């Protein structure tokens, strides 16, 4: 029931819930489900002042899930909600929702320009972590391919979290592409060996009308594993 008494009751219930995170998340879900103009302000206030620490990322996902149906309300959560990215449990979900708003043209760059330097710093730190893990994986692979180590244990380090975060950053920072510190990040990102990240990067550049050398597309078109995805991207941006 979405009457005027529900939200104040839920807020009061949350404030009395102590540190019982399961109850807090349940109440936050009920608040998010109300989907009216006051919800974003209440969620923002609660999460930035008294955010519960989840036992799993799923609990965080449920809160933000409701906002994907009402993206215009979600705009009001930012840029304040970026404070939550200091918590690993919230980081991915906050950045993914933020990226969705940017890609939907609902989040003007002027609204988060004051956060730009912090975003660039974190993007660079994430790229460093990604490169460090990839270097470790390359060394492990080389050792495994060595005849003396052909039975060695596969010790690949997962770069999934870094790849997802980098994908979000490359969308979020694209409006500032021509600024020197941001351009430096993109130049470094373009040197990674992950085709999915690179396709994401170059397709986003095309959408933003930033020049991409045709040899890039030829490279992807020659590889059977990237040929179909790249044609899909080029068709989407009307380059075929």
Short mmCIF file of C-alpha atoms in Angstrom, two decimals:
data_model
loop_
_atom_site.label_atom_id
_atom_site.label_comp_id
_atom_site.label_asym_id
_atom_site.label_seq_id
_atom_site.Cartn_x
_atom_site.Cartn_y
_atom_site.Cartn_z
CA UNK A 1 0.00 0.00 0.00
CA UNK A 2 1.47 3.34 -1.08
CA UNK A 3 -0.39 5.75 1.20
CA UNK A 4 1.12 8.76 2.99
CA UNK A 5 1.46 6.92 6.30
CA UNK A 6 3.61 4.08 5.00
CA UNK A 7 6.91 5.90 4.43
CA UNK A 8 7.06 7.67 7.83
CA UNK A 9 6.20 4.36 9.51
CA UNK A 10 8.98 2.52 7.63
CA UNK A 11 11.55 5.23 8.38
CA UNK A 12 10.67 5.12 12.08
CA UNK A 13 10.88 1.31 12.00
CA UNK A 14 14.32 1.51 10.38
CA UNK A 15 15.57 3.97 12.99
CA UNK A 16 14.48 1.57 15.75
CA UNK A 17 15.98 -1.49 14.08
CA UNK A 18 19.40 -1.12 15.68
CA UNK A 19 22.17 -3.01 13.89
CA UNK A 20 20.02 -5.89 12.72
CA UNK A 21 21.09 -5.81 9.06
CA UNK A 22 18.56 -8.38 7.81
CA UNK A 23 15.69 -6.33 9.20
CA UNK A 24 17.23 -3.09 7.94
CA UNK A 25 17.52 -4.41 4.38
CA UNK A 26 13.97 -5.72 4.51
CA UNK A 27 12.73 -2.26 5.51
CA UNK A 28 14.86 -0.56 2.85
CA UNK A 29 13.36 -2.85 0.22
CA UNK A 30 9.87 -1.91 1.37
CA UNK A 31 10.79 1.79 1.19
CA UNK A 32 12.26 1.42 -2.32
CA UNK A 33 9.12 -0.38 -3.48
CA UNK A 34 7.00 2.71 -2.74
CA UNK A 35 8.46 4.35 -5.90
CA UNK A 36 7.44 7.95 -5.34
CA UNK A 37 9.29 11.27 -5.29
CA UNK A 38 10.15 11.01 -1.58
CA UNK A 39 11.72 7.56 -1.81
CA UNK A 40 15.04 8.58 -3.37
CA UNK A 41 15.57 11.27 -0.75
CA UNK A 42 14.83 8.85 2.10
CA UNK A 43 17.02 6.05 0.68
CA UNK A 44 19.80 8.56 0.07
CA UNK A 45 19.59 9.87 3.64
CA UNK A 46 19.56 6.40 5.20
CA UNK A 47 22.35 4.91 3.08
CA UNK A 48 24.73 7.84 3.35
CA UNK A 49 24.21 8.32 7.10
CA UNK A 50 23.46 4.87 8.46
CA UNK A 51 24.08 2.26 5.78
CA UNK A 52 23.66 -1.35 6.91
CA UNK A 53 26.50 -3.75 6.11
CA UNK A 54 25.08 -6.67 4.12
CA UNK A 55 25.87 -10.32 4.57
CA UNK A 56 25.77 -10.67 0.77
CA UNK A 57 25.74 -8.44 -2.32
CA UNK A 58 22.28 -9.79 -3.12
CA UNK A 59 20.81 -7.75 -0.26
CA UNK A 60 22.21 -4.58 -1.83
CA UNK A 61 21.02 -5.60 -5.30
CA UNK A 62 17.42 -5.88 -4.09
CA UNK A 63 17.40 -2.25 -2.90
CA UNK A 64 18.64 -0.85 -6.20
CA UNK A 65 16.59 -3.22 -8.36
CA UNK A 66 13.44 -1.16 -7.82
CA UNK A 67 15.11 1.95 -9.22
CA UNK A 68 15.74 0.39 -12.63
CA UNK A 69 11.97 0.69 -13.23
CA UNK A 70 12.03 4.35 -12.20
CA UNK A 71 15.36 5.70 -13.40
CA UNK A 72 14.20 9.30 -13.20
CA UNK A 73 13.80 8.85 -9.45
CA UNK A 74 17.22 7.20 -9.21
CA UNK A 75 18.87 10.34 -10.58
CA UNK A 76 18.18 11.99 -7.22
CA UNK A 77 20.39 9.43 -5.47
CA UNK A 78 23.49 10.83 -7.16
CA UNK A 79 26.15 12.03 -6.81
CA UNK A 80 25.66 11.69 -3.04
CA UNK A 81 25.36 7.90 -3.19
CA UNK A 82 28.89 7.64 -4.60
CA UNK A 83 30.03 7.89 -0.97
CA UNK A 84 28.98 4.25 -0.60
CA UNK A 85 31.59 3.04 -3.10
CA UNK A 86 34.10 2.93 -0.25
CA UNK A 87 32.28 -0.25 0.81
CA UNK A 88 33.09 -3.25 -1.38
CA UNK A 89 29.58 -4.63 -0.81
CA UNK A 90 28.02 -1.52 -2.38
CA UNK A 91 30.60 -0.45 -4.94
CA UNK A 92 29.57 -2.52 -7.95
CA UNK A 93 25.84 -1.95 -7.48
CA UNK A 94 26.24 1.82 -7.05
CA UNK A 95 28.50 2.23 -10.08
CA UNK A 96 26.32 -0.01 -12.26
CA UNK A 97 23.18 2.02 -11.48
CA UNK A 98 25.15 5.22 -12.03
CA UNK A 99 26.40 3.93 -15.40
CA UNK A 100 22.84 3.08 -16.43
CA UNK A 101 21.78 6.66 -15.70
CA UNK A 102 24.71 8.06 -17.69
CA UNK A 103 24.00 5.76 -20.65
CA UNK A 104 20.31 6.68 -20.52
CA UNK A 105 21.21 10.40 -20.80
CA UNK A 106 19.50 11.03 -17.47
CA UNK A 107 22.68 12.00 -15.64
CA UNK A 108 24.22 15.21 -17.03
CA UNK A 109 27.97 15.41 -16.55
CA UNK A 110 27.64 18.77 -14.81
CA UNK A 111 25.84 17.02 -11.96
CA UNK A 112 28.91 14.97 -11.05
CA UNK A 113 31.76 17.15 -12.32
CA UNK A 114 32.83 17.83 -8.73
CA UNK A 115 33.31 14.07 -8.29
CA UNK A 116 35.38 13.75 -11.46
CA UNK A 117 38.83 13.82 -9.85
CA UNK A 118 37.87 11.13 -7.32
CA UNK A 119 36.39 9.00 -10.10
CA UNK A 120 39.52 9.36 -12.24
CA UNK A 121 41.72 8.44 -9.28
CA UNK A 122 39.69 5.31 -8.53
CA UNK A 123 39.55 4.38 -12.23
CA UNK A 124 43.35 4.52 -12.40
CA UNK A 125 43.71 2.51 -9.18
CA UNK A 126 41.34 -0.13 -10.54
CA UNK A 127 43.32 -0.31 -13.79
CA UNK A 128 46.55 -0.77 -11.81
CA UNK A 129 45.00 -3.66 -9.86
CA UNK A 130 43.72 -5.19 -13.09
CA UNK A 131 47.12 -4.94 -14.80
CA UNK A 132 48.89 -6.35 -11.75
CA UNK A 133 46.63 -9.41 -11.70
CA UNK A 134 46.95 -9.87 -15.46
CA UNK A 135 50.75 -9.78 -15.22
CA UNK A 136 50.62 -12.42 -12.51
CA UNK A 137 48.36 -14.57 -14.71
CA UNK A 138 50.72 -14.20 -17.69
CA UNK A 139 53.67 -15.34 -15.58
CA UNK A 140 51.65 -18.30 -14.27
CA UNK A 141 50.65 -19.25 -17.82
CA UNK A 142 54.24 -19.01 -19.02
CA UNK A 143 55.36 -21.27 -16.18
CA UNK A 144 52.58 -23.73 -16.92
CA UNK A 145 53.51 -23.83 -20.61
CA UNK A 146 57.10 -24.55 -19.68
CA UNK A 147 57.92 -28.23 -20.15
CA UNK A 148 59.26 -28.45 -16.64
CA UNK A 149 55.97 -27.12 -15.24
CA UNK A 150 53.38 -28.71 -17.52
CA UNK A 151 51.64 -30.33 -14.55
CA UNK A 152 51.66 -27.16 -12.44
CA UNK A 153 48.47 -26.00 -10.75
CA UNK A 154 46.41 -23.38 -12.63
CA UNK A 155 46.76 -20.35 -10.35
CA UNK A 156 44.88 -17.74 -12.41
CA UNK A 157 43.76 -14.76 -10.36
CA UNK A 158 40.25 -13.55 -11.16
CA UNK A 159 40.03 -10.06 -12.70
CA UNK A 160 36.22 -10.12 -12.93
CA UNK A 161 35.59 -7.38 -10.35
CA UNK A 162 38.18 -5.07 -11.91
CA UNK A 163 36.80 -5.63 -15.42
CA UNK A 164 33.26 -4.82 -14.32
CA UNK A 165 34.39 -1.68 -12.50
CA UNK A 166 36.54 -0.54 -15.44
CA UNK A 167 33.57 -1.04 -17.76
CA UNK A 168 31.50 1.23 -15.53
CA UNK A 169 34.23 3.86 -15.35
CA UNK A 170 34.75 4.00 -19.09
CA UNK A 171 31.08 4.94 -19.47
CA UNK A 172 30.93 7.32 -16.51
CA UNK A 173 34.04 9.31 -17.48
CA UNK A 174 33.39 9.46 -21.23
CA UNK A 175 31.77 12.95 -21.11
CA UNK A 176 35.15 14.24 -19.88
CA UNK A 177 37.17 12.31 -22.50
CA UNK A 178 39.05 15.34 -23.85
CA UNK A 179 40.31 16.49 -20.47
CA UNK A 180 44.01 15.57 -20.07
CA UNK A 181 43.80 13.47 -16.89
CA UNK A 182 40.79 11.57 -18.22
CA UNK A 183 42.34 11.07 -21.66
CA UNK A 184 45.42 9.60 -19.98
CA UNK A 185 43.21 6.99 -18.28
CA UNK A 186 41.60 6.03 -21.60
CA UNK A 187 45.00 5.80 -23.32
CA UNK A 188 46.16 3.36 -20.64
CA UNK A 189 42.87 1.42 -20.79
CA UNK A 190 43.30 1.00 -24.56
CA UNK A 191 46.44 -1.07 -23.89
CA UNK A 192 44.67 -3.90 -22.05
CA UNK A 193 44.39 -7.26 -23.78
CA UNK A 194 40.76 -7.96 -22.88
CA UNK A 195 38.70 -7.81 -26.09
CA UNK A 196 35.40 -7.30 -24.29
CA UNK A 197 36.73 -4.25 -22.47
CA UNK A 198 38.23 -2.87 -25.66
CA UNK A 199 35.03 -3.38 -27.64
CA UNK A 200 33.11 -1.65 -24.86
CA UNK A 201 35.59 1.23 -24.94
CA UNK A 202 35.62 1.76 -28.70
CA UNK A 203 31.86 1.36 -29.15
CA UNK A 204 31.28 3.96 -26.42
CA UNK A 205 33.72 6.28 -28.21
CA UNK A 206 31.75 5.85 -31.42
CA UNK A 207 28.48 6.62 -29.66
CA UNK A 208 30.09 9.80 -28.31
CA UNK A 209 31.34 10.65 -31.84
CA UNK A 210 34.99 10.25 -30.84
CA UNK A 211 37.18 9.09 -33.72
CA UNK A 212 38.16 5.42 -33.71
CA UNK A 213 40.69 4.16 -36.26
CA UNK A 214 39.13 1.73 -38.75
CA UNK A 215 42.02 -0.69 -38.21
CA UNK A 216 40.57 -1.34 -34.75
CA UNK A 217 37.38 -2.72 -36.25
CA UNK A 218 39.34 -4.72 -38.84
CA UNK A 219 41.31 -6.34 -36.02
CA UNK A 220 38.12 -7.47 -34.27
CA UNK A 221 36.45 -8.51 -37.54
CA UNK A 222 39.30 -10.93 -38.32
CA UNK A 223 38.86 -12.82 -35.05
CA UNK A 224 36.00 -15.33 -35.11
CA UNK A 225 35.34 -14.84 -31.39
CA UNK A 226 34.82 -11.08 -31.72
CA UNK A 227 33.43 -10.84 -35.26
CA UNK A 228 29.73 -11.11 -34.42
CA UNK A 229 29.83 -8.82 -31.33
CA UNK A 230 31.68 -6.14 -33.28
CA UNK A 231 29.24 -6.26 -36.19
CA UNK A 232 26.39 -5.94 -33.70
CA UNK A 233 28.05 -2.88 -32.17
CA UNK A 234 28.75 -1.24 -35.54
CA UNK A 235 25.18 -1.86 -36.66
CA UNK A 236 23.87 -0.31 -33.44
CA UNK A 237 25.83 2.90 -34.08
CA UNK A 238 24.94 2.80 -37.80
CA UNK A 239 28.45 2.22 -39.06
CA UNK A 240 27.53 -0.69 -41.34
#
